Amino acid sequence: MHNEFNETFAGWLPKSEYSRLLPLWKLAGFLTGALPALFGSKAVYATIEAVETFVNHHYAEQILAMARQIELRNLRQTLLDCQADEVAHRDEAAAACNSFSQSGWVLRAWCAMVGVGSKAAVSLIRHI
């Protein structure tokens, strides 16, 4: 999905408008995937579930904000399609993780931190 996402949105936003923090976001994304990989598949799947849960809510906010803007209907539909894809990833990870709620406190704390970190990153970028 990542490459499809880049191709889909690249035409809507010129590179000159990309976030100056993009290298930081890429590093954070890498670490969010690499760190849990050190601890096994359950940590990876739980992290995917946490990230995709955040992404689903973030898309929902954006889609709702566009609901009455007819001129943005194509973008809104694209976001709905992307959201559906992310929800499928979340659900696949949840099934593979098999009872995240039964996980230890370290994994639950990590996933909470992923959610909080994601929210903080979105909040930060809105102010820069």
Tab-separated table of C-alpha atoms in Angstrom:
chain	number	residue	atom	x	y	z
A	1	MET	CA	0.000	0.000	0.000
A	2	HIS	CA	2.835	2.403	0.770
A	3	ASN	CA	3.919	2.802	-2.863
A	4	GLU	CA	0.299	3.016	-4.040
A	5	PHE	CA	-0.286	5.693	-1.427
A	6	ASN	CA	2.713	7.702	-2.626
A	7	GLU	CA	1.611	7.407	-6.264
A	8	THR	CA	-1.976	8.343	-5.413
A	9	PHE	CA	-1.143	11.479	-3.469
A	10	ALA	CA	2.028	12.622	-5.225
A	11	GLY	CA	0.027	14.412	-7.918
A	12	TRP	CA	-2.021	16.367	-5.401
A	13	LEU	CA	0.818	17.869	-3.442
A	14	PRO	CA	3.951	19.250	-5.071
A	15	LYS	CA	7.230	18.172	-3.486
A	16	SER	CA	7.854	21.785	-2.465
A	17	GLU	CA	4.865	21.422	-0.116
A	18	TYR	CA	6.054	18.212	1.554
A	19	SER	CA	6.683	18.448	5.271
A	20	ARG	CA	10.171	19.511	6.286
A	21	LEU	CA	9.843	16.823	8.917
A	22	LEU	CA	9.484	14.019	6.367
A	23	PRO	CA	12.919	12.545	7.210
A	24	LEU	CA	11.885	12.417	10.876
A	25	TRP	CA	8.569	10.746	9.984
A	26	LYS	CA	10.424	8.162	7.885
A	27	LEU	CA	12.805	7.424	10.749
A	28	ALA	CA	9.924	7.143	13.215
A	29	GLY	CA	8.112	4.794	10.838
A	30	PHE	CA	11.207	2.645	10.439
A	31	LEU	CA	11.739	2.419	14.199
A	32	THR	CA	8.056	1.695	14.796
A	33	GLY	CA	8.457	-1.349	12.561
A	34	ALA	CA	11.994	-2.391	13.422
A	35	LEU	CA	11.825	-2.291	17.225
A	36	PRO	CA	8.906	-4.694	17.599
A	37	ALA	CA	10.535	-7.016	15.044
A	38	LEU	CA	13.287	-7.574	17.608
A	39	PHE	CA	10.683	-9.081	19.944
A	40	GLY	CA	8.839	-11.383	17.579
A	41	SER	CA	5.745	-11.630	15.462
A	42	LYS	CA	3.246	-10.951	18.256
A	43	ALA	CA	4.885	-7.568	18.906
A	44	VAL	CA	4.898	-6.800	15.176
A	45	TYR	CA	1.225	-7.658	14.746
A	46	ALA	CA	0.235	-5.761	17.886
A	47	THR	CA	2.135	-2.715	16.604
A	48	ILE	CA	0.444	-2.952	13.214
A	49	GLU	CA	-2.915	-3.141	14.953
A	50	ALA	CA	-2.068	-0.057	17.062
A	51	VAL	CA	-0.830	1.958	14.074
A	52	GLU	CA	-3.749	1.013	11.847
A	53	THR	CA	-6.237	1.808	14.615
A	54	PHE	CA	-4.766	5.307	14.815
A	55	VAL	CA	-4.710	5.660	11.024
A	56	ASN	CA	-8.354	4.578	10.791
A	57	HIS	CA	-9.401	7.267	13.270
A	58	HIS	CA	-7.245	9.865	11.522
A	59	TYR	CA	-8.794	9.064	8.149
A	60	ALA	CA	-12.254	9.210	9.717
A	61	GLU	CA	-11.585	12.748	10.963
A	62	GLN	CA	-10.378	13.864	7.523
A	63	ILE	CA	-13.287	12.186	5.724
A	64	LEU	CA	-15.816	13.765	8.067
A	65	ALA	CA	-14.264	17.200	7.535
A	66	MET	CA	-14.757	16.780	3.763
A	67	ALA	CA	-18.313	15.454	3.956
A	68	ARG	CA	-19.988	18.653	2.756
A	69	GLN	CA	-17.349	19.784	0.298
A	70	ILE	CA	-18.546	18.514	-3.073
A	71	GLU	CA	-15.396	19.752	-4.810
A	72	LEU	CA	-13.370	17.324	-2.673
A	73	ARG	CA	-15.517	14.258	-3.391
A	74	ASN	CA	-12.769	12.510	-5.391
A	75	LEU	CA	-10.219	13.076	-2.643
A	76	ARG	CA	-12.777	11.967	-0.057
A	77	GLN	CA	-13.437	8.765	-1.979
A	78	THR	CA	-9.704	8.119	-2.219
A	79	LEU	CA	-9.425	8.537	1.550
A	80	LEU	CA	-12.367	6.171	2.061
A	81	ASP	CA	-10.612	3.578	-0.116
A	82	CYS	CA	-7.337	4.056	1.769
A	83	GLN	CA	-9.161	3.833	5.084
A	84	ALA	CA	-10.773	0.535	4.084
A	85	ASP	CA	-7.346	-0.835	3.183
A	86	GLU	CA	-5.900	0.221	6.546
A	87	VAL	CA	-8.845	-1.309	8.425
A	88	ALA	CA	-8.216	-4.584	6.587
A	89	HIS	CA	-4.553	-4.434	7.691
A	90	ARG	CA	-5.651	-3.763	11.274
A	91	ASP	CA	-8.067	-6.668	11.270
A	92	GLU	CA	-5.503	-9.040	9.732
A	93	ALA	CA	-2.943	-8.031	12.356
A	94	ALA	CA	-5.484	-8.438	15.162
A	95	ALA	CA	-6.313	-11.946	13.951
A	96	ALA	CA	-2.624	-12.847	13.645
A	97	CYS	CA	-1.818	-11.358	17.050
A	98	ASN	CA	-4.449	-13.599	18.624
A	99	SER	CA	-5.649	-11.951	21.821
A	100	PHE	CA	-3.680	-8.746	22.231
A	101	SER	CA	-5.718	-8.074	25.376
A	102	GLN	CA	-3.972	-11.053	26.960
A	103	SER	CA	-0.526	-9.620	26.171
A	104	GLY	CA	1.905	-8.495	28.817
A	105	TRP	CA	2.041	-4.985	30.129
A	106	VAL	CA	5.205	-4.119	28.168
A	107	LEU	CA	3.524	-4.821	24.833
A	108	ARG	CA	0.358	-3.007	25.856
A	109	ALA	CA	2.461	-0.020	26.999
A	110	TRP	CA	4.395	-0.049	23.700
A	111	CYS	CA	1.164	-0.032	21.689
A	112	ALA	CA	-0.241	2.786	23.818
A	113	MET	CA	2.970	4.724	23.203
A	114	VAL	CA	2.620	4.122	19.453
A	115	GLY	CA	-0.905	5.564	19.565
A	116	VAL	CA	0.113	8.565	21.656
A	117	GLY	CA	3.181	9.162	19.492
A	118	SER	CA	1.084	9.059	16.334
A	119	LYS	CA	-1.383	11.573	17.758
A	120	ALA	CA	1.483	13.819	18.874
A	121	ALA	CA	3.071	13.689	15.417
A	122	VAL	CA	-0.206	14.752	13.755
A	123	SER	CA	-0.672	17.517	16.315
A	124	LEU	CA	2.902	18.718	15.779
A	125	ILE	CA	2.631	18.829	12.009
A	126	ARG	CA	-0.554	20.913	12.230
A	127	HIS	CA	1.415	23.616	14.045
A	128	ILE	CA	4.462	23.677	11.787
